[in-house]
JSON list of C-alpha atoms and ligand atoms in Angstrom, two decimals:
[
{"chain": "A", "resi": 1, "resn": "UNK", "atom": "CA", "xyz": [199.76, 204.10, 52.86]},
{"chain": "A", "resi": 2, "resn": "UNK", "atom": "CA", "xyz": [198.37, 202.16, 55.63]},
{"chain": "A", "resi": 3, "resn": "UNK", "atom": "CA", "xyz": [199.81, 198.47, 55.59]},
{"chain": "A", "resi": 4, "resn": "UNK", "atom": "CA", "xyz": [198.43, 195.50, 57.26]},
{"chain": "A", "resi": 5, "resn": "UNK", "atom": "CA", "xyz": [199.75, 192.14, 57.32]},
{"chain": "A", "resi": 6, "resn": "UNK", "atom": "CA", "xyz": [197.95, 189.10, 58.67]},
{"chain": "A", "resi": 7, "resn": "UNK", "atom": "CA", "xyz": [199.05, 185.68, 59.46]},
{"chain": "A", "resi": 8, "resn": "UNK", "atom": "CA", "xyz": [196.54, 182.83, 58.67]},
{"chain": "A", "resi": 9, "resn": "UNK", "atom": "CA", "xyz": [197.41, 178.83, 59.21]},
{"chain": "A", "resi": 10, "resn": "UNK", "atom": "CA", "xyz": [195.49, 176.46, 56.53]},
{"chain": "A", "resi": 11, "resn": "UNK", "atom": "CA", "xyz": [195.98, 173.12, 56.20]},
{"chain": "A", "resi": 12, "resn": "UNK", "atom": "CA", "xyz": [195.67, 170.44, 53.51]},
{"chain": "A", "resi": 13, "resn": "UNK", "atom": "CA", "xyz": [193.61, 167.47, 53.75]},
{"chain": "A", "resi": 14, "resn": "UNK", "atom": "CA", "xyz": [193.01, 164.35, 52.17]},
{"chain": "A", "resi": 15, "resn": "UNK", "atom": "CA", "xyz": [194.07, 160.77, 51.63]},
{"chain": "A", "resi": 16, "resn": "UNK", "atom": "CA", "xyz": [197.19, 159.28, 50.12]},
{"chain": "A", "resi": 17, "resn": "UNK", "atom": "CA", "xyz": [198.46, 160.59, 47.09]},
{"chain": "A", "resi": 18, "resn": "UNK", "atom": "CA", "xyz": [195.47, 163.16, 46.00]},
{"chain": "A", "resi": 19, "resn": "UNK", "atom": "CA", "xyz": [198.29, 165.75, 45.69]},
{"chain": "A", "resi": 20, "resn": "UNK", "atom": "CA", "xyz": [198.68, 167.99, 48.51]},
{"chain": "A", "resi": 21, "resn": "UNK", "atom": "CA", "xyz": [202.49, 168.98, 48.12]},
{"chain": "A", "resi": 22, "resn": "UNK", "atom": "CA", "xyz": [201.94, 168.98, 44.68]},
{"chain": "A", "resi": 23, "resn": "UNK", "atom": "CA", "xyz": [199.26, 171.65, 44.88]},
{"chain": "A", "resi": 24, "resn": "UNK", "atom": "CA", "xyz": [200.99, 173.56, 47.75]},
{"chain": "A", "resi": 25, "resn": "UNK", "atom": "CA", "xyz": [204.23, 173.19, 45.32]},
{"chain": "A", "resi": 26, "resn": "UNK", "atom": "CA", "xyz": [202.44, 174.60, 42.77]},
{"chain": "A", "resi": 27, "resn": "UNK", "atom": "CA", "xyz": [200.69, 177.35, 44.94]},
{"chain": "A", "resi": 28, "resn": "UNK", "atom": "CA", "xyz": [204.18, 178.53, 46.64]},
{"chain": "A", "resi": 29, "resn": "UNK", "atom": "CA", "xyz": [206.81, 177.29, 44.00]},
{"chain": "A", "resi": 30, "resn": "UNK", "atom": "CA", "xyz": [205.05, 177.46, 40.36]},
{"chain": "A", "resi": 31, "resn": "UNK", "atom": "CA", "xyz": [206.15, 173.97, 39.80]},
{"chain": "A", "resi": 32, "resn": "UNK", "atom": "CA", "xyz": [205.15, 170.58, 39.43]},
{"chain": "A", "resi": 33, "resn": "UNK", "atom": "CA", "xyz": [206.92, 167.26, 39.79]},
{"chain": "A", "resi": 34, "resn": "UNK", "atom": "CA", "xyz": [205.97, 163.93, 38.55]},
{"chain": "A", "resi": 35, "resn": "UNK", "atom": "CA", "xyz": [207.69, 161.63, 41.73]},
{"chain": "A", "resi": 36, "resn": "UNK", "atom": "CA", "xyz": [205.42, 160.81, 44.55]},
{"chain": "A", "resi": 37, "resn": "UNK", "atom": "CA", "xyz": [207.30, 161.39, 47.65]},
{"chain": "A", "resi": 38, "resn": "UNK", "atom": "CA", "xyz": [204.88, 160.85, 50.64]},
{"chain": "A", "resi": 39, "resn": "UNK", "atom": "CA", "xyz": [204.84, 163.32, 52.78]},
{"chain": "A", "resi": 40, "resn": "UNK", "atom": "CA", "xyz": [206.54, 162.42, 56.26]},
{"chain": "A", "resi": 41, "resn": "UNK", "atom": "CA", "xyz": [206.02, 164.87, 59.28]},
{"chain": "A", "resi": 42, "resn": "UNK", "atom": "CA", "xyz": [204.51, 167.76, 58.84]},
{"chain": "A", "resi": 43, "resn": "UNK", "atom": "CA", "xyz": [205.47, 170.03, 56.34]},
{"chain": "A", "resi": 44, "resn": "UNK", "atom": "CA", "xyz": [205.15, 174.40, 56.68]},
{"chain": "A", "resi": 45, "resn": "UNK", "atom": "CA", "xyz": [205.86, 176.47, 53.44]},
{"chain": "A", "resi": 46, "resn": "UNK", "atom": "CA", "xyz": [204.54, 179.95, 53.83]},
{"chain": "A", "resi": 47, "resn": "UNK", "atom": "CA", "xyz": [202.71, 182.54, 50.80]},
{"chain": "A", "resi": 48, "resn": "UNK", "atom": "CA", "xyz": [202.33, 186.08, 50.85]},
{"chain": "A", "resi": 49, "resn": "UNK", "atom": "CA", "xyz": [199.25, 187.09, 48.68]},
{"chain": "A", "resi": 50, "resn": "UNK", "atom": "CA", "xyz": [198.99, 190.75, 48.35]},
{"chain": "A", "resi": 51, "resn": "UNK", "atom": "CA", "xyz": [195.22, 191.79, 49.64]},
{"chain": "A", "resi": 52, "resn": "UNK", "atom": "CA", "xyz": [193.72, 195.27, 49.50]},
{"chain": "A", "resi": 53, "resn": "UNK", "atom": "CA", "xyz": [194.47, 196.21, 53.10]},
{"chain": "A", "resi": 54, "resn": "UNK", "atom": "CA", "xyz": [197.80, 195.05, 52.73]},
{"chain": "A", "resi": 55, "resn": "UNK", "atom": "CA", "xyz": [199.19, 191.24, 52.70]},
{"chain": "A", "resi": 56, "resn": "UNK", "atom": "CA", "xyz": [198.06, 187.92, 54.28]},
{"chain": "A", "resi": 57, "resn": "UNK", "atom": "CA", "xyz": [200.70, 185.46, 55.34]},
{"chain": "A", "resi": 58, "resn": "UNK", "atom": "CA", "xyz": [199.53, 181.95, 54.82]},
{"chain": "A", "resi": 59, "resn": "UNK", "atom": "CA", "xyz": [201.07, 179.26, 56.17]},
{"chain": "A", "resi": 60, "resn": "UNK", "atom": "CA", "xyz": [200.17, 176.20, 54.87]},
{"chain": "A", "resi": 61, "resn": "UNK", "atom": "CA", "xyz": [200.49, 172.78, 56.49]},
{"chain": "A", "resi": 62, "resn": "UNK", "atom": "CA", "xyz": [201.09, 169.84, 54.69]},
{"chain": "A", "resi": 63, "resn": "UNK", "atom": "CA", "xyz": [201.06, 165.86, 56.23]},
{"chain": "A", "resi": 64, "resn": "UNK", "atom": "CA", "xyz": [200.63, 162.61, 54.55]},
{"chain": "A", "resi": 65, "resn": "UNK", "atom": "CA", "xyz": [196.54, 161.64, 53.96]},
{"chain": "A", "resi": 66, "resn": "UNK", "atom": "CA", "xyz": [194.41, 159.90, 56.93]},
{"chain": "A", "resi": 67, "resn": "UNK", "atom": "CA", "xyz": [197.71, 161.15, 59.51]},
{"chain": "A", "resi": 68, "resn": "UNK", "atom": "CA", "xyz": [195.93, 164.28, 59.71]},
{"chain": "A", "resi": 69, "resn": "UNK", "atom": "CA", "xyz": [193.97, 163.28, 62.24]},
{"chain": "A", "resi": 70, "resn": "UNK", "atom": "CA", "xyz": [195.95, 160.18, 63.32]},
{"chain": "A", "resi": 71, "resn": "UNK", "atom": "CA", "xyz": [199.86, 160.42, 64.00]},
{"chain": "A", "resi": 72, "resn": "UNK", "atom": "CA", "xyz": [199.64, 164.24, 64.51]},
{"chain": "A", "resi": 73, "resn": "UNK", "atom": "CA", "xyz": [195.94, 163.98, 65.87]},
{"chain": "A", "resi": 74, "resn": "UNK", "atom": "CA", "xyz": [193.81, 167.31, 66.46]},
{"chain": "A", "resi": 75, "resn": "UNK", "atom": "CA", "xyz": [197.25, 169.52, 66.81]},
{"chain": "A", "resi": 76, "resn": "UNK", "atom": "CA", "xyz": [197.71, 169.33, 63.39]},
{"chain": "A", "resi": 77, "resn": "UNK", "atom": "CA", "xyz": [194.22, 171.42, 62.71]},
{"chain": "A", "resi": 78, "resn": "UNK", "atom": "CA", "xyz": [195.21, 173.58, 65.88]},
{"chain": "A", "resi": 79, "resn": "UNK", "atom": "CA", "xyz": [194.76, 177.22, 65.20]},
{"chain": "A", "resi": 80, "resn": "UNK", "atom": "CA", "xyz": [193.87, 176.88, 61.96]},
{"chain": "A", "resi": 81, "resn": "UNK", "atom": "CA", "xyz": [191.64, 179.29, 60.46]},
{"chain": "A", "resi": 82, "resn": "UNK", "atom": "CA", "xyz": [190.99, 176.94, 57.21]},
{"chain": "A", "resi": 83, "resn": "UNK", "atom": "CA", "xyz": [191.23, 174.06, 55.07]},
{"chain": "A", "resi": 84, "resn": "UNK", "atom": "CA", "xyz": [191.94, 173.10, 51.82]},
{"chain": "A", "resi": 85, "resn": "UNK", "atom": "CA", "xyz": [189.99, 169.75, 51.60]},
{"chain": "A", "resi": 86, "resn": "UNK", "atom": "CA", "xyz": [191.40, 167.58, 48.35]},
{"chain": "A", "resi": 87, "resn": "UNK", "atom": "CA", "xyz": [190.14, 164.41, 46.63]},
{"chain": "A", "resi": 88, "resn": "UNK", "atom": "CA", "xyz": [191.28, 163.10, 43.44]},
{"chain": "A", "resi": 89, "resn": "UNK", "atom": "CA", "xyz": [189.26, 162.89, 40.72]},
{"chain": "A", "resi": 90, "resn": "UNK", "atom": "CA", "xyz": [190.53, 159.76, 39.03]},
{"chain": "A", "resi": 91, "resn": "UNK", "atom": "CA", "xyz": [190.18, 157.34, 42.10]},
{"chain": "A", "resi": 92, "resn": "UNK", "atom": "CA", "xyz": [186.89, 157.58, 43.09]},
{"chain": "A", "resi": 93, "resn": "UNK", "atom": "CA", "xyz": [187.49, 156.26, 46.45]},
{"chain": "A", "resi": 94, "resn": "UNK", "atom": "CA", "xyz": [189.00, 159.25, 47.64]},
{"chain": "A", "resi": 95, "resn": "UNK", "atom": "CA", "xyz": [185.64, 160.97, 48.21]},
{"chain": "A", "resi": 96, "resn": "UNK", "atom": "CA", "xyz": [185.14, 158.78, 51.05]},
{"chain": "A", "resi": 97, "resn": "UNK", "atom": "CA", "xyz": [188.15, 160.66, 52.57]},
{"chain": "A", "resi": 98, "resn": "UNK", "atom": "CA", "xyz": [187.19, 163.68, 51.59]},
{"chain": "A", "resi": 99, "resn": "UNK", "atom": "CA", "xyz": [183.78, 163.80, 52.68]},
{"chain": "A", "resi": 100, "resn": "UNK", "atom": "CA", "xyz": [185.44, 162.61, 56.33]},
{"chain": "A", "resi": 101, "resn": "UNK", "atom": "CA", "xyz": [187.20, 164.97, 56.30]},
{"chain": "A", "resi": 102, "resn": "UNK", "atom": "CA", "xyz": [185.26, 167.86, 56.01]},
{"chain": "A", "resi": 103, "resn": "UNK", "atom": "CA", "xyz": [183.19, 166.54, 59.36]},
{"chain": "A", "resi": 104, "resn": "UNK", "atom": "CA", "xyz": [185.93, 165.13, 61.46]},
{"chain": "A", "resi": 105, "resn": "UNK", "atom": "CA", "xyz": [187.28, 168.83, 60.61]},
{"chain": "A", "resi": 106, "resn": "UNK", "atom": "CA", "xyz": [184.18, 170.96, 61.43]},
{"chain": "A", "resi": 107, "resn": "UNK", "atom": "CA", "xyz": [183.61, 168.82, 64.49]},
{"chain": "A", "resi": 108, "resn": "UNK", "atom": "CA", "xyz": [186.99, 169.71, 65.77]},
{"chain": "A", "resi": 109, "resn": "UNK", "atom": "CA", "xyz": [187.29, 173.19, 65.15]},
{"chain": "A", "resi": 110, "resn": "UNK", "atom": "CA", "xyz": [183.71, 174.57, 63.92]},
{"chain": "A", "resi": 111, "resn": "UNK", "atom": "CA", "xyz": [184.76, 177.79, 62.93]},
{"chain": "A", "resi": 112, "resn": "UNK", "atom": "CA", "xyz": [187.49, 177.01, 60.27]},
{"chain": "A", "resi": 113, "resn": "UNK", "atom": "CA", "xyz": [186.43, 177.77, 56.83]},
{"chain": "A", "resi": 114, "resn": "UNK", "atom": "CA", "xyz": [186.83, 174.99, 53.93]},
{"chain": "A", "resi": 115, "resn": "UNK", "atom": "CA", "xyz": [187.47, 175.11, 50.02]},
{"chain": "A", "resi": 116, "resn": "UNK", "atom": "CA", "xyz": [186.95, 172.02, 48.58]},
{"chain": "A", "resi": 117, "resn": "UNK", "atom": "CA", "xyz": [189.50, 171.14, 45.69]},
{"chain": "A", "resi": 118, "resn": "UNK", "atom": "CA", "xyz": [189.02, 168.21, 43.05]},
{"chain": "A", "resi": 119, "resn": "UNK", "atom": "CA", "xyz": [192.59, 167.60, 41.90]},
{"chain": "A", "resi": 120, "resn": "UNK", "atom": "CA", "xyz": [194.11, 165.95, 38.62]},
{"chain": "A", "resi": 121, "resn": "UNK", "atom": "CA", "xyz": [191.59, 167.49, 36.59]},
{"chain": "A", "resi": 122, "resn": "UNK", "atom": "CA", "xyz": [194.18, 167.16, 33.13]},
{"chain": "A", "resi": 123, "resn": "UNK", "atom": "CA", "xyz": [193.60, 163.72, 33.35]},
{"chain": "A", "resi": 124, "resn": "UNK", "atom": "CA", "xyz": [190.62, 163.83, 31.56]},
{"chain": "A", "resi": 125, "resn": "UNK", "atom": "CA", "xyz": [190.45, 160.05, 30.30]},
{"chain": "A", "resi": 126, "resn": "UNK", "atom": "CA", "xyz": [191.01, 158.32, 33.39]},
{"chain": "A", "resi": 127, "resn": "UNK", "atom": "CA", "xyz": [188.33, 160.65, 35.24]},
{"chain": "A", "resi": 128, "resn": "UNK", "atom": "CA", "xyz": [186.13, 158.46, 37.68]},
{"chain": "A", "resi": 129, "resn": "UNK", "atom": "CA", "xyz": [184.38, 161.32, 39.38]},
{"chain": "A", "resi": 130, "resn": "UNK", "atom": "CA", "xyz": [181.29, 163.11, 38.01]},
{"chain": "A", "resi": 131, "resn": "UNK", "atom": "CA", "xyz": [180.07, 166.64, 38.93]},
{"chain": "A", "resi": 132, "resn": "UNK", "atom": "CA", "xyz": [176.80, 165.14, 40.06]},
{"chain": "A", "resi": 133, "resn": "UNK", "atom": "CA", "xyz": [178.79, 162.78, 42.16]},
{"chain": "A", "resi": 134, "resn": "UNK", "atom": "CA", "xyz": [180.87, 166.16, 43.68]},
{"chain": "A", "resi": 135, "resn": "UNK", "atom": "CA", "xyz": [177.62, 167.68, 43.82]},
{"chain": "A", "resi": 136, "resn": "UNK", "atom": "CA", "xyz": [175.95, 164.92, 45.94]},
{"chain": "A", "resi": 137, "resn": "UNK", "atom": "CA", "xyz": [178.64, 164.76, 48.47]},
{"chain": "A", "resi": 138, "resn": "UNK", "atom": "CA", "xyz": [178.87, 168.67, 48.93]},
{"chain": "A", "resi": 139, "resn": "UNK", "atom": "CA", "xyz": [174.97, 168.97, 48.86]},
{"chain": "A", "resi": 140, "resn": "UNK", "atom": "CA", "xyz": [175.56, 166.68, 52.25]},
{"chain": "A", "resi": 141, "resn": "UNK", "atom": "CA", "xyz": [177.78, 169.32, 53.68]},
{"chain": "A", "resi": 142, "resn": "UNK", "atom": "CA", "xyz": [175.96, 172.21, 53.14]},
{"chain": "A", "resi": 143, "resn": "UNK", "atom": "CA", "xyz": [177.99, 173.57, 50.44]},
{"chain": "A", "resi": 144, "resn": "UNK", "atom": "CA", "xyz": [177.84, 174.31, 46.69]},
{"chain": "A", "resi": 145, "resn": "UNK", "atom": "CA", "xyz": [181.47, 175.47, 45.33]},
{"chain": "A", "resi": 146, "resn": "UNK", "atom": "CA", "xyz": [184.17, 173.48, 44.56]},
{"chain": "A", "resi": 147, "resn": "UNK", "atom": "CA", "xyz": [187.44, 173.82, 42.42]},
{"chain": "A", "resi": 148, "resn": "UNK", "atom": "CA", "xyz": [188.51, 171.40, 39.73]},
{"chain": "A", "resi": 149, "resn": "UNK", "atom": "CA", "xyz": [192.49, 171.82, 39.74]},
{"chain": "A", "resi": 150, "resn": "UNK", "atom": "CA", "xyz": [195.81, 170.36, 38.52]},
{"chain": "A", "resi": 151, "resn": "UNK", "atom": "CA", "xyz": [198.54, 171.16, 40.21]},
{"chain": "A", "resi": 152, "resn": "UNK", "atom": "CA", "xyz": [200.26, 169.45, 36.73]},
{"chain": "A", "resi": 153, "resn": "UNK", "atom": "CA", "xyz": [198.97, 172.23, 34.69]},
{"chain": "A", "resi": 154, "resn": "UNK", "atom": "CA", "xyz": [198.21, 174.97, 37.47]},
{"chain": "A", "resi": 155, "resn": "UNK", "atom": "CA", "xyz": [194.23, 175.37, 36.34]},
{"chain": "A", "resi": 156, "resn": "UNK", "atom": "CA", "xyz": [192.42, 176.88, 39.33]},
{"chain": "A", "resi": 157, "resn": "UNK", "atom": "CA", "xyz": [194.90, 176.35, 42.32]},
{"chain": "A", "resi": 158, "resn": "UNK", "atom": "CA", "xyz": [195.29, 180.14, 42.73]},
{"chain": "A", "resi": 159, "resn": "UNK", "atom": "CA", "xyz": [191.22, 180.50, 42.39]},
{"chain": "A", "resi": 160, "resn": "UNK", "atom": "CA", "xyz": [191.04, 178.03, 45.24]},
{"chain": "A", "resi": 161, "resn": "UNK", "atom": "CA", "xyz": [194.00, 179.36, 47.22]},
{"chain": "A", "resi": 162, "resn": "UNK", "atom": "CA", "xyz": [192.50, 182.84, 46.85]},
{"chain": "A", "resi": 163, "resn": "UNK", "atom": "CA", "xyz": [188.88, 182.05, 47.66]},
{"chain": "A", "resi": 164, "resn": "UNK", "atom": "CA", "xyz": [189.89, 180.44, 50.90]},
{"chain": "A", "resi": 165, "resn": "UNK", "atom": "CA", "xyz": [191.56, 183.99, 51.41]},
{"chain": "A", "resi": 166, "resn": "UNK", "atom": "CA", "xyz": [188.98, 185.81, 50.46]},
{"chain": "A", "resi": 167, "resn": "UNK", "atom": "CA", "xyz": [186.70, 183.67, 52.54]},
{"chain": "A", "resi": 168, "resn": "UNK", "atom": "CA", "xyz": [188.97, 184.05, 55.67]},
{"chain": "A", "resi": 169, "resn": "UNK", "atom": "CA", "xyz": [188.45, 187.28, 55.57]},
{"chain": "A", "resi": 170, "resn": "UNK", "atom": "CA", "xyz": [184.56, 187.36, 55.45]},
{"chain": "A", "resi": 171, "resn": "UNK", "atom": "CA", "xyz": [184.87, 187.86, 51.92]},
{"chain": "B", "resi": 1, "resn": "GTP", "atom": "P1", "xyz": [200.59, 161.97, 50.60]},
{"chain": "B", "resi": 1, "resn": "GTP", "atom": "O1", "xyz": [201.66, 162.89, 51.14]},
{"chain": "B", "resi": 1, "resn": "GTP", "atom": "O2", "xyz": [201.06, 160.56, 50.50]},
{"chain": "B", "resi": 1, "resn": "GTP", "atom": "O3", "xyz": [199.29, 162.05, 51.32]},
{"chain": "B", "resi": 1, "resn": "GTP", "atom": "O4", "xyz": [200.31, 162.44, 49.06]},
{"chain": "B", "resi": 1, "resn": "GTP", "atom": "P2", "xyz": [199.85, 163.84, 48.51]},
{"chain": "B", "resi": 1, "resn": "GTP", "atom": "O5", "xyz": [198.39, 164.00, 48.66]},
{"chain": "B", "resi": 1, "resn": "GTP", "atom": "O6", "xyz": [200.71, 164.94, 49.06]},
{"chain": "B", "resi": 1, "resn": "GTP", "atom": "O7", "xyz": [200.11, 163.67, 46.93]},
{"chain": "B", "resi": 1, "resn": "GTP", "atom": "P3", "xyz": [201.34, 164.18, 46.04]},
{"chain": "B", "resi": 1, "resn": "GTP", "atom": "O8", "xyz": [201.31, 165.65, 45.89]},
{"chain": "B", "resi": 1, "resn": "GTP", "atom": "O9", "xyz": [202.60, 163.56, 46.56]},
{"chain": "B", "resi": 1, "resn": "GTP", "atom": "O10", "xyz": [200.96, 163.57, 44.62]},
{"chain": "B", "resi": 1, "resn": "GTP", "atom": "C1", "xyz": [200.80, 162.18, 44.40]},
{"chain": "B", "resi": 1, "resn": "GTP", "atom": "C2", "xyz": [201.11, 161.85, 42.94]},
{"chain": "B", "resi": 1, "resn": "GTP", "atom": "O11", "xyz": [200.12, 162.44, 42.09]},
{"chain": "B", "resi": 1, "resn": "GTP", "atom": "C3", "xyz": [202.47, 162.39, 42.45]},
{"chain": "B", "resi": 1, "resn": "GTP", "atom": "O12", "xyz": [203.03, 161.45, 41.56]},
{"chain": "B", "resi": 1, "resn": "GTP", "atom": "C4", "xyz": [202.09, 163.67, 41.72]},
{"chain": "B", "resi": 1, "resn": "GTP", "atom": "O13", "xyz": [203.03, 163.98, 40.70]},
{"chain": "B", "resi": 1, "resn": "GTP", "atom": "C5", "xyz": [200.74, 163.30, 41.14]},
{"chain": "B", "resi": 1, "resn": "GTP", "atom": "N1", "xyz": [199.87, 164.49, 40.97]},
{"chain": "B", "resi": 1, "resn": "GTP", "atom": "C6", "xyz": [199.53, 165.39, 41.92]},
{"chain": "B", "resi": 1, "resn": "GTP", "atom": "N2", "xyz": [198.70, 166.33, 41.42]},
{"chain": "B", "resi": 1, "resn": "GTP", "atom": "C7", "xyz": [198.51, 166.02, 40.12]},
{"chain": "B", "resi": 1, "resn": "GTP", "atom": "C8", "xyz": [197.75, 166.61, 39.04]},
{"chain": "B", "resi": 1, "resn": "GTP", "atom": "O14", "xyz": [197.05, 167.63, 39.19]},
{"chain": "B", "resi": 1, "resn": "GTP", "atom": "N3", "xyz": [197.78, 165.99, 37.83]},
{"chain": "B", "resi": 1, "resn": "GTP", "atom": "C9", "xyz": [198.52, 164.86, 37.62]},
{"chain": "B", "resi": 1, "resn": "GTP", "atom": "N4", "xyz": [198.52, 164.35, 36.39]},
{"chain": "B", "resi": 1, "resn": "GTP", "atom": "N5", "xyz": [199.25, 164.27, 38.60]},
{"chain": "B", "resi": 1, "resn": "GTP", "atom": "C10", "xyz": [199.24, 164.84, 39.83]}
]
């Protein structure tokens, strides 16, 4: 059998504490931990999902939120053929970010590909985000999909993971 294995950089953005290594620690490692640690530097773990030409490396890079484009600047998105763009659905604030994101993003490097990922979703109760609200803001970007995760519970992270490969690849 013919294998094939690509290599793909993605990166996670967001602000503070919307739980990017938690999801990438959930995505790579299967677990979850209740400290926040903020990130500091730049962190690389790497996943091999198994595709049906043969496997896709992904490396995923990690920083704390807002230094995406600040202490590392545009060499953090560098070669990056997507983006996992997070906001948290219990602070409603984080939208703001979010929505940033995506532009400051598309305006840097036009021809990355984004998944948009609304995290915390087990906390229920202290929910401050509606879908109408999600809706609005994507409607702005051009887009219509989004995926409600929890890293805490693991709902949807490999659906969002996964689409961004599938998308990646044309898919
Ligand atoms: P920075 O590196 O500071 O930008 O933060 P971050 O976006 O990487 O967030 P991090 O993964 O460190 O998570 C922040 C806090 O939220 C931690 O206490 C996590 O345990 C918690 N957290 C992350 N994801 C979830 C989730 O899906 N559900 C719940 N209940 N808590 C979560």
């Amino acid at each position: 059998m013919n294998m094939t294995t690509i290599q793909k950089k993605i990166c996670l953005l967001g602000d503070f504490g919307v739980g990017k290594t938690s999801l990438v620690q959930r995505f790579v490692e299967g677990r979850f931990d209740d400290k926040y640690l903020s990130t500091v530097g730049v962190k690389i773990s790497r996943k091999t999902l198994k595709r049906t030409y043969g496997e896709m490396n992904m490396l995923v890079w990690d920083v704390s939120g807002s230094n995406g484009f600040e202490s590392s600047g545009t060499t953090y998105m560098q070669g990056a053929a997507g983006a996992l763009i997070v906001c948290d659905l219990t602070r409603r604030e984080t939208l703001i970010a979010f929505e940033n994101y995506a532009r400051q993003v598309r305006t840097i490097n036009p021809g990355i590909q984004l998944a948009f990922v609304c995290n915390k979703a087990d906390l229920t109760h202290t929910r401050d985000i509606s879908d109408i609200d999600l809706l609005t803001v994507l409607s702005g970007l051009g887009e219509k999909n989004f995926f409600l995760t929890s890293a805490k519970t693991g709902e949807q992270v490999e659906d969002a993971f996964s689409h961004l490969a599938d998308i990646l690849e044309g898919g």
